[in-house]
Tab-separated table of C-alpha atoms in Angstrom:
chain	number	residue	atom	x	y	z
H	246	UNK	CA	38.280	79.741	-46.194
H	247	UNK	CA	35.224	80.722	-44.266
H	248	UNK	CA	31.746	80.580	-44.502
H	249	UNK	CA	29.750	83.037	-42.801
H	250	UNK	CA	26.312	83.529	-43.284
H	251	UNK	CA	25.799	83.162	-47.004
H	252	UNK	CA	28.982	84.435	-48.040
H	253	UNK	CA	32.783	82.295	-48.677
H	254	UNK	CA	35.276	84.475	-47.500
H	255	UNK	CA	39.133	83.791	-48.489
H	256	UNK	CA	41.994	85.898	-47.252
H	257	UNK	CA	45.082	86.307	-49.270
H	258	UNK	CA	48.694	88.286	-47.256
H	259	UNK	CA	51.025	89.606	-48.379
H	260	UNK	CA	54.825	88.772	-46.597
H	261	UNK	CA	57.900	90.105	-46.504
H	262	UNK	CA	60.218	92.413	-45.653
H	263	UNK	CA	60.069	96.102	-45.174
H	264	UNK	CA	60.408	98.170	-48.710
H	265	UNK	CA	60.371	95.023	-50.252
H	266	UNK	CA	57.173	95.869	-52.477
H	267	UNK	CA	54.111	94.580	-50.518
H	268	UNK	CA	52.073	97.854	-50.734
H	269	UNK	CA	53.246	98.042	-54.478
H	270	UNK	CA	51.864	94.860	-55.475
H	271	UNK	CA	48.623	95.822	-53.339
H	272	UNK	CA	48.293	98.752	-55.324
H	273	UNK	CA	48.888	96.995	-58.819
H	274	UNK	CA	46.134	94.549	-58.577
H	275	UNK	CA	44.093	96.965	-56.719
H	276	UNK	CA	44.775	99.634	-59.923
H	277	UNK	CA	45.516	97.100	-62.823
H	278	UNK	CA	43.938	93.755	-62.309
H	279	UNK	CA	40.574	94.197	-60.008
H	280	UNK	CA	37.918	94.592	-62.303
H	281	UNK	CA	35.764	97.684	-61.326
H	282	UNK	CA	32.664	95.797	-60.117
H	283	UNK	CA	34.951	93.599	-58.096
H	284	UNK	CA	35.988	96.145	-56.298
H	285	UNK	CA	33.986	96.784	-52.706
H	286	UNK	CA	35.919	100.209	-51.888
H	287	UNK	CA	37.264	102.794	-53.553
H	288	UNK	CA	40.825	102.562	-52.811
H	289	UNK	CA	42.979	100.915	-50.217
H	290	UNK	CA	42.189	101.219	-46.973
H	291	UNK	CA	46.052	101.410	-45.293
H	292	UNK	CA	47.193	102.153	-41.796
H	293	UNK	CA	50.451	104.571	-41.731
H	294	UNK	CA	52.876	105.173	-40.377
H	295	UNK	CA	53.996	109.167	-39.771
H	296	UNK	CA	57.142	108.225	-42.196
H	297	UNK	CA	54.375	106.346	-44.302
H	298	UNK	CA	54.899	102.967	-44.293
H	299	UNK	CA	52.861	100.706	-43.617
H	300	UNK	CA	52.019	100.555	-39.712
H	301	UNK	CA	49.927	97.653	-39.562
H	302	UNK	CA	48.229	96.177	-43.103
H	303	UNK	CA	47.052	97.794	-46.011
H	304	UNK	CA	43.539	96.295	-47.306
H	305	UNK	CA	41.522	95.773	-50.223
H	306	UNK	CA	38.348	93.473	-50.353
H	307	UNK	CA	37.610	91.965	-53.644
H	308	UNK	CA	33.500	90.831	-54.162
H	309	UNK	CA	35.045	88.084	-56.773
H	310	UNK	CA	31.123	87.122	-56.995
H	311	UNK	CA	28.073	88.135	-55.123
H	312	UNK	CA	28.919	85.578	-52.403
H	313	UNK	CA	32.974	85.193	-52.340
H	314	UNK	CA	34.865	87.703	-50.478
H	315	UNK	CA	38.535	87.604	-50.694
H	316	UNK	CA	40.323	90.116	-48.668
H	317	UNK	CA	43.684	90.822	-49.197
H	318	UNK	CA	46.340	92.368	-46.435
H	319	UNK	CA	49.269	93.679	-47.014
H	320	UNK	CA	51.166	93.463	-43.681
H	321	UNK	CA	53.776	95.240	-41.904
H	322	UNK	CA	57.325	94.658	-42.789
H	323	UNK	CA	59.047	97.098	-40.134
H	324	UNK	CA	60.662	95.047	-37.635
H	325	UNK	CA	59.080	97.265	-34.626
H	326	UNK	CA	55.576	96.004	-35.639
H	327	UNK	CA	57.042	92.634	-35.402
H	328	UNK	CA	54.038	91.878	-32.449
H	329	UNK	CA	51.437	92.871	-34.347
H	330	UNK	CA	52.700	90.797	-37.333
H	331	UNK	CA	51.800	87.073	-36.122
H	332	UNK	CA	47.573	87.870	-35.879
H	333	UNK	CA	47.530	88.057	-39.308
H	334	UNK	CA	48.426	84.868	-40.020
H	335	UNK	CA	45.699	82.546	-38.685
H	336	UNK	CA	42.995	80.885	-41.603
H	337	UNK	CA	44.979	81.743	-44.433
H	338	UNK	CA	44.208	80.688	-47.254
H	339	UNK	CA	47.096	82.535	-49.558
H	340	UNK	CA	50.331	83.903	-48.744
H	341	UNK	CA	52.483	85.800	-51.146
H	342	UNK	CA	56.007	85.800	-49.821
H	343	UNK	CA	57.501	89.630	-51.305
H	344	UNK	CA	61.225	89.131	-51.910
H	345	UNK	CA	63.302	91.596	-52.521
H	346	UNK	CA	66.025	90.714	-54.909
H	347	UNK	CA	68.482	93.260	-54.349
H	348	UNK	CA	71.570	91.571	-53.279
H	349	UNK	CA	72.017	93.461	-50.086
H	350	UNK	CA	68.572	92.432	-48.810
H	351	UNK	CA	69.547	88.850	-48.353
H	352	UNK	CA	69.756	89.193	-44.579
H	353	UNK	CA	66.994	91.110	-44.570
H	354	UNK	CA	64.960	88.223	-46.524
H	355	UNK	CA	66.921	85.176	-44.331
H	356	UNK	CA	64.959	86.972	-40.869
H	357	UNK	CA	61.700	87.455	-42.818
H	358	UNK	CA	61.500	83.150	-43.931
H	359	UNK	CA	62.517	82.913	-40.255
H	360	UNK	CA	60.181	84.755	-39.128
H	361	UNK	CA	57.935	82.702	-41.669
H	362	UNK	CA	59.169	79.352	-40.482
H	363	UNK	CA	58.973	80.765	-36.658
H	364	UNK	CA	54.605	81.024	-37.613
H	365	UNK	CA	54.097	77.462	-39.942
H	366	UNK	CA	55.533	76.097	-36.171
H	367	UNK	CA	53.441	77.255	-33.994
H	368	UNK	CA	50.720	77.878	-36.245
H	369	UNK	CA	49.551	73.685	-37.983
H	370	UNK	CA	46.853	74.774	-40.491
H	371	UNK	CA	49.598	77.139	-41.839
H	372	UNK	CA	51.594	73.970	-43.666
H	373	UNK	CA	48.617	73.637	-45.799
H	374	UNK	CA	48.183	77.446	-47.400
H	375	UNK	CA	49.602	78.304	-50.405
H	376	UNK	CA	52.525	80.119	-51.076
H	377	UNK	CA	53.985	81.564	-54.172
H	378	UNK	CA	56.763	83.268	-53.493
H	379	UNK	CA	57.618	87.417	-55.561
H	380	UNK	CA	61.097	87.664	-56.735
H	381	UNK	CA	60.895	91.211	-56.580
H	382	UNK	CA	62.694	94.376	-58.268
H	383	UNK	CA	63.983	91.679	-61.001
H	384	UNK	CA	64.012	95.394	-62.983
H	385	UNK	CA	67.038	97.171	-61.287
H	386	UNK	CA	70.173	96.115	-60.955
H	387	UNK	CA	72.862	94.274	-58.910
H	388	UNK	CA	70.012	91.389	-58.113
H	389	UNK	CA	70.160	87.875	-57.876
H	390	UNK	CA	67.584	85.663	-59.807
H	391	UNK	CA	64.980	83.591	-58.155
H	392	UNK	CA	66.345	80.170	-58.172
H	393	UNK	CA	69.844	81.315	-56.294
H	394	UNK	CA	67.602	83.087	-53.894
H	395	UNK	CA	65.393	80.669	-53.476
H	396	UNK	CA	68.503	78.922	-52.687
H	397	UNK	CA	69.705	80.335	-50.821
H	398	UNK	CA	66.606	81.624	-48.118
H	399	UNK	CA	65.404	77.592	-49.069
H	400	UNK	CA	62.177	78.374	-50.342
H	401	UNK	CA	62.748	75.822	-53.639
H	402	UNK	CA	59.671	73.974	-52.392
H	403	UNK	CA	57.422	77.194	-52.512
H	404	UNK	CA	56.872	78.109	-56.629
H	405	UNK	CA	57.380	81.118	-57.108
H	406	UNK	CA	58.226	84.097	-59.746
H	407	UNK	CA	60.145	86.779	-60.833
H	408	UNK	CA	58.286	90.070	-60.908
H	409	UNK	CA	58.027	93.757	-60.797
H	410	UNK	CA	55.641	95.492	-58.787
H	411	UNK	CA	56.742	98.825	-60.043
H	412	UNK	CA	56.106	98.206	-64.127
H	413	UNK	CA	53.680	95.066	-62.714
H	414	UNK	CA	55.422	92.263	-64.940
H	415	UNK	CA	54.288	88.889	-64.230
H	416	UNK	CA	52.142	90.739	-61.304
H	417	UNK	CA	49.396	89.681	-63.457
H	418	UNK	CA	49.699	86.012	-63.811
H	419	UNK	CA	50.924	85.427	-60.542
H	420	UNK	CA	47.639	86.703	-59.059
H	421	UNK	CA	45.885	85.261	-61.521
H	422	UNK	CA	47.691	81.413	-60.556
H	423	UNK	CA	47.262	82.281	-56.675
H	424	UNK	CA	42.734	82.791	-56.877
H	425	UNK	CA	42.663	79.934	-59.883
H	426	UNK	CA	44.309	77.835	-56.328
H	427	UNK	CA	42.025	78.980	-54.113
H	428	UNK	CA	38.828	78.891	-56.282
H	429	UNK	CA	39.688	75.680	-56.969
H	430	UNK	CA	40.163	74.378	-53.117
H	431	UNK	CA	36.402	76.080	-52.813
H	432	UNK	CA	35.884	73.828	-55.848
H	433	UNK	CA	37.187	70.850	-53.716
H	434	UNK	CA	34.963	71.816	-50.227
H	435	UNK	CA	31.641	71.808	-52.340
H	436	UNK	CA	31.705	68.695	-53.985
H	437	UNK	CA	33.057	66.967	-50.292
H	438	UNK	CA	30.130	69.218	-48.513
H	439	UNK	CA	27.658	67.946	-51.076
H	440	UNK	CA	28.653	64.426	-50.713
X	73	UNK	CA	16.173	81.594	-28.371
X	74	UNK	CA	16.206	84.397	-30.309
X	75	UNK	CA	18.741	85.197	-33.345
X	76	UNK	CA	21.662	86.918	-33.304
X	77	UNK	CA	19.987	89.812	-35.551
X	78	UNK	CA	17.596	89.959	-32.710
X	79	UNK	CA	20.038	90.144	-29.852
X	80	UNK	CA	21.867	93.331	-31.998
X	81	UNK	CA	18.294	94.502	-32.564
X	82	UNK	CA	17.876	94.440	-28.410
X	83	UNK	CA	20.981	96.439	-27.682
X	84	UNK	CA	19.786	99.841	-30.100
X	85	UNK	CA	15.882	99.287	-28.332
X	86	UNK	CA	17.648	98.953	-24.959
X	87	UNK	CA	19.734	101.699	-24.866
X	88	UNK	CA	19.309	105.428	-25.790
X	89	UNK	CA	21.828	106.713	-28.207
X	90	UNK	CA	23.200	103.478	-30.028
X	91	UNK	CA	23.477	103.791	-33.404
X	92	UNK	CA	24.727	100.460	-34.362
X	93	UNK	CA	25.984	96.955	-33.520
X	94	UNK	CA	27.868	94.855	-35.216
X	95	UNK	CA	29.620	90.910	-34.161
X	96	UNK	CA	32.246	89.665	-36.376
X	97	UNK	CA	34.157	87.059	-35.946
X	98	UNK	CA	37.408	85.928	-34.328
X	99	UNK	CA	39.374	87.463	-37.760
X	100	UNK	CA	36.935	90.530	-38.128
X	101	UNK	CA	33.694	89.046	-40.939
X	102	UNK	CA	30.836	90.711	-40.865
X	103	UNK	CA	28.994	87.934	-39.043
X	104	UNK	CA	25.887	90.503	-38.164
X	105	UNK	CA	24.829	94.104	-38.224
X	106	UNK	CA	21.854	95.849	-36.850
X	107	UNK	CA	22.017	99.997	-36.798
X	108	UNK	CA	23.794	102.257	-38.974
X	109	UNK	CA	26.959	102.167	-39.466
X	110	UNK	CA	28.524	104.810	-41.918
X	111	UNK	CA	31.339	102.618	-43.491
X	112	UNK	CA	32.252	99.819	-45.165
X	113	UNK	CA	31.660	96.658	-43.256
X	114	UNK	CA	34.457	94.442	-44.619
X	115	UNK	CA	36.710	97.806	-43.568
X	116	UNK	CA	35.579	98.005	-40.690
X	117	UNK	CA	35.330	94.102	-39.352
X	118	UNK	CA	39.364	94.046	-40.613
X	119	UNK	CA	39.522	97.147	-38.172
X	120	UNK	CA	38.223	96.505	-35.521
X	121	UNK	CA	39.669	93.125	-35.413
X	122	UNK	CA	42.957	94.233	-35.835
X	123	UNK	CA	42.570	97.122	-32.785
X	124	UNK	CA	40.928	94.496	-30.684
X	125	UNK	CA	43.622	92.233	-31.149
X	126	UNK	CA	46.774	94.525	-30.598
X	127	UNK	CA	45.661	95.532	-27.547
X	128	UNK	CA	44.748	91.657	-26.817
X	129	UNK	CA	48.456	91.429	-27.930
X	130	UNK	CA	49.304	93.908	-25.174
X	131	UNK	CA	47.448	92.220	-22.508
X	132	UNK	CA	49.142	89.026	-23.331
X	133	UNK	CA	52.770	90.722	-22.631
X	134	UNK	CA	51.527	92.382	-19.322
X	135	UNK	CA	49.749	89.490	-18.403
X	136	UNK	CA	46.436	90.692	-18.083
X	137	UNK	CA	43.106	89.045	-20.617
X	138	UNK	CA	41.245	91.862	-22.470
X	139	UNK	CA	37.745	91.764	-21.604
X	140	UNK	CA	36.427	95.163	-23.706
X	141	UNK	CA	37.360	98.119	-25.409
X	142	UNK	CA	36.172	101.681	-24.978
X	143	UNK	CA	36.581	104.264	-27.140
X	144	UNK	CA	35.924	108.196	-27.321
X	145	UNK	CA	36.011	109.806	-30.081
X	146	UNK	CA	33.910	113.673	-30.356
X	147	UNK	CA	30.368	112.560	-31.047
X	148	UNK	CA	30.629	109.012	-30.215
X	149	UNK	CA	31.134	106.339	-27.920
X	150	UNK	CA	32.765	102.950	-29.102
X	151	UNK	CA	32.251	100.121	-26.676
X	152	UNK	CA	34.017	96.042	-28.367
X	153	UNK	CA	33.852	93.259	-26.136
X	154	UNK	CA	35.499	89.750	-26.660
X	155	UNK	CA	32.900	86.920	-26.890
X	156	UNK	CA	33.629	83.237	-27.992
X	157	UNK	CA	34.652	82.842	-31.656
X	158	UNK	CA	33.787	86.748	-32.228
X	159	UNK	CA	34.158	90.286	-30.997
X	160	UNK	CA	30.762	92.804	-30.127
X	161	UNK	CA	30.828	96.131	-30.616
X	162	UNK	CA	27.809	99.156	-29.921
X	163	UNK	CA	28.875	102.447	-30.964
X	164	UNK	CA	26.367	104.674	-29.698
X	165	UNK	CA	26.466	109.000	-29.466
X	166	UNK	CA	28.427	110.867	-26.888
X	167	UNK	CA	25.536	111.247	-24.531
X	168	UNK	CA	25.063	107.656	-23.976
X	169	UNK	CA	25.955	105.687	-21.295
X	170	UNK	CA	29.253	103.642	-20.714
X	171	UNK	CA	27.600	102.019	-18.128
X	172	UNK	CA	24.252	100.475	-19.724
X	173	UNK	CA	26.357	99.561	-22.993
X	174	UNK	CA	29.280	97.968	-21.010
X	175	UNK	CA	25.568	96.252	-19.198
X	176	UNK	CA	23.784	95.421	-22.375
X	177	UNK	CA	26.593	94.158	-24.204
X	178	UNK	CA	27.222	91.820	-21.132
X	179	UNK	CA	23.951	90.439	-21.183
X	180	UNK	CA	23.653	90.095	-24.684
X	181	UNK	CA	26.929	88.252	-25.291
X	182	UNK	CA	25.199	85.885	-22.716
X	183	UNK	CA	22.900	84.910	-25.574
X	184	UNK	CA	24.839	85.420	-28.095
X	185	UNK	CA	27.788	82.687	-26.388
X	186	UNK	CA	24.577	80.397	-25.902
X	187	UNK	CA	23.253	80.881	-29.943
X	188	UNK	CA	27.116	80.395	-30.897
X	189	UNK	CA	27.995	77.910	-28.706
X	190	UNK	CA	28.185	75.315	-31.157
X	191	UNK	CA	30.005	76.477	-34.129
X	192	UNK	CA	28.947	73.504	-36.588
X	193	UNK	CA	24.984	74.246	-35.438
X	194	UNK	CA	26.123	78.425	-35.914
X	195	UNK	CA	27.354	76.917	-39.519
X	196	UNK	CA	24.540	75.499	-40.806
X	197	UNK	CA	21.526	77.608	-39.260
X	198	UNK	CA	23.231	80.860	-40.814
X	199	UNK	CA	23.975	79.479	-43.897
X	200	UNK	CA	20.274	78.242	-43.860
X	201	UNK	CA	18.789	81.376	-42.997
X	202	UNK	CA	20.569	83.434	-45.408
X	203	UNK	CA	20.409	80.978	-48.283
X	204	UNK	CA	23.658	80.256	-48.686
X	205	UNK	CA	24.541	78.456	-51.991
X	206	UNK	CA	28.032	77.068	-52.461
X	207	UNK	CA	29.363	78.935	-55.718
X	208	UNK	CA	29.015	76.816	-58.896
X	209	UNK	CA	31.897	75.596	-61.063
X	210	UNK	CA	30.552	78.177	-64.255
X	211	UNK	CA	30.421	81.006	-61.397
X	212	UNK	CA	34.047	80.046	-60.011
X	213	UNK	CA	35.102	79.534	-63.871
X	214	UNK	CA	33.709	83.252	-64.678
X	215	UNK	CA	36.126	85.117	-62.019
X	216	UNK	CA	39.088	83.493	-63.223
X	217	UNK	CA	38.065	84.284	-66.455
X	218	UNK	CA	37.473	87.915	-65.711
X	219	UNK	CA	40.721	88.928	-63.745
X	220	UNK	CA	42.208	87.319	-66.654
X	221	UNK	CA	40.691	88.738	-68.856
X	222	UNK	CA	41.269	92.392	-67.004
X	223	UNK	CA	44.663	92.706	-67.217
X	224	UNK	CA	45.466	93.489	-71.233
């Protein structure tokens, strides 16, 4: 959480392997969940590769109230652009870890858990970040359950939800849960500041 | 000491062709803007910070600290300079002089660095200048209720 001028800024990331559904999740939030008058921009700002995948990030700022801005980034999942991802992990308030639940994606998911752990080891404040795991693509065949995936990936300590970014199942729950945790931190900060 | 806004406005006044100056924090949050930008400030801040940090990473891998980035578009020039806790970006017309822009950027950064030397003081000053008020519980609860109700 940052206070700049008269505004409080939150930073929310969507992180996970390539084609896990980060951009689709962000699009669903933008198209189905974020009230029209909270949208600062007409659409999602994307920097894409020539073949249509996220190059640096997809970005949406939300003006939740006159002085609360939530900035949401969906990061690239391409291994090729690994070196650009780390810079987004500073001053993060909330992180959706998007897991591709298909059994064949386990190795990729493990690589991203390892990457996330390396960020946690080098960016101490990341330990305080609210993390919610989205076990995506639960609507597809041949997927693992969130419980099994959490155990396989060592993500049991984080709350998680079975979701489908394609159909929107549970995304509303996940988003409101995340926003409420972040805003509760704002309530705490306000109380501490006023004391 | 001049305010941040005054420092940015002075650049526009002193350098012919400058159309806009934006100071962002290292994460891309707009701290102060002067002049005109034909795009949303939040988007602009996010893009500028990301570009800068990408080049910074390239420099890091080559063992070189990054000092500034110069970009030339068809009709505009953009000069982005790093400073403690932030990035200063000057946008000017194609006929403006890069040397002058860089000189003014350097000068402004000295003032801005003094102005922002103490983060806590700056934060408090900016909060006072902009009449910052903590959002109350009702505002926070309203946001949550509106997001919950949006999806039917």
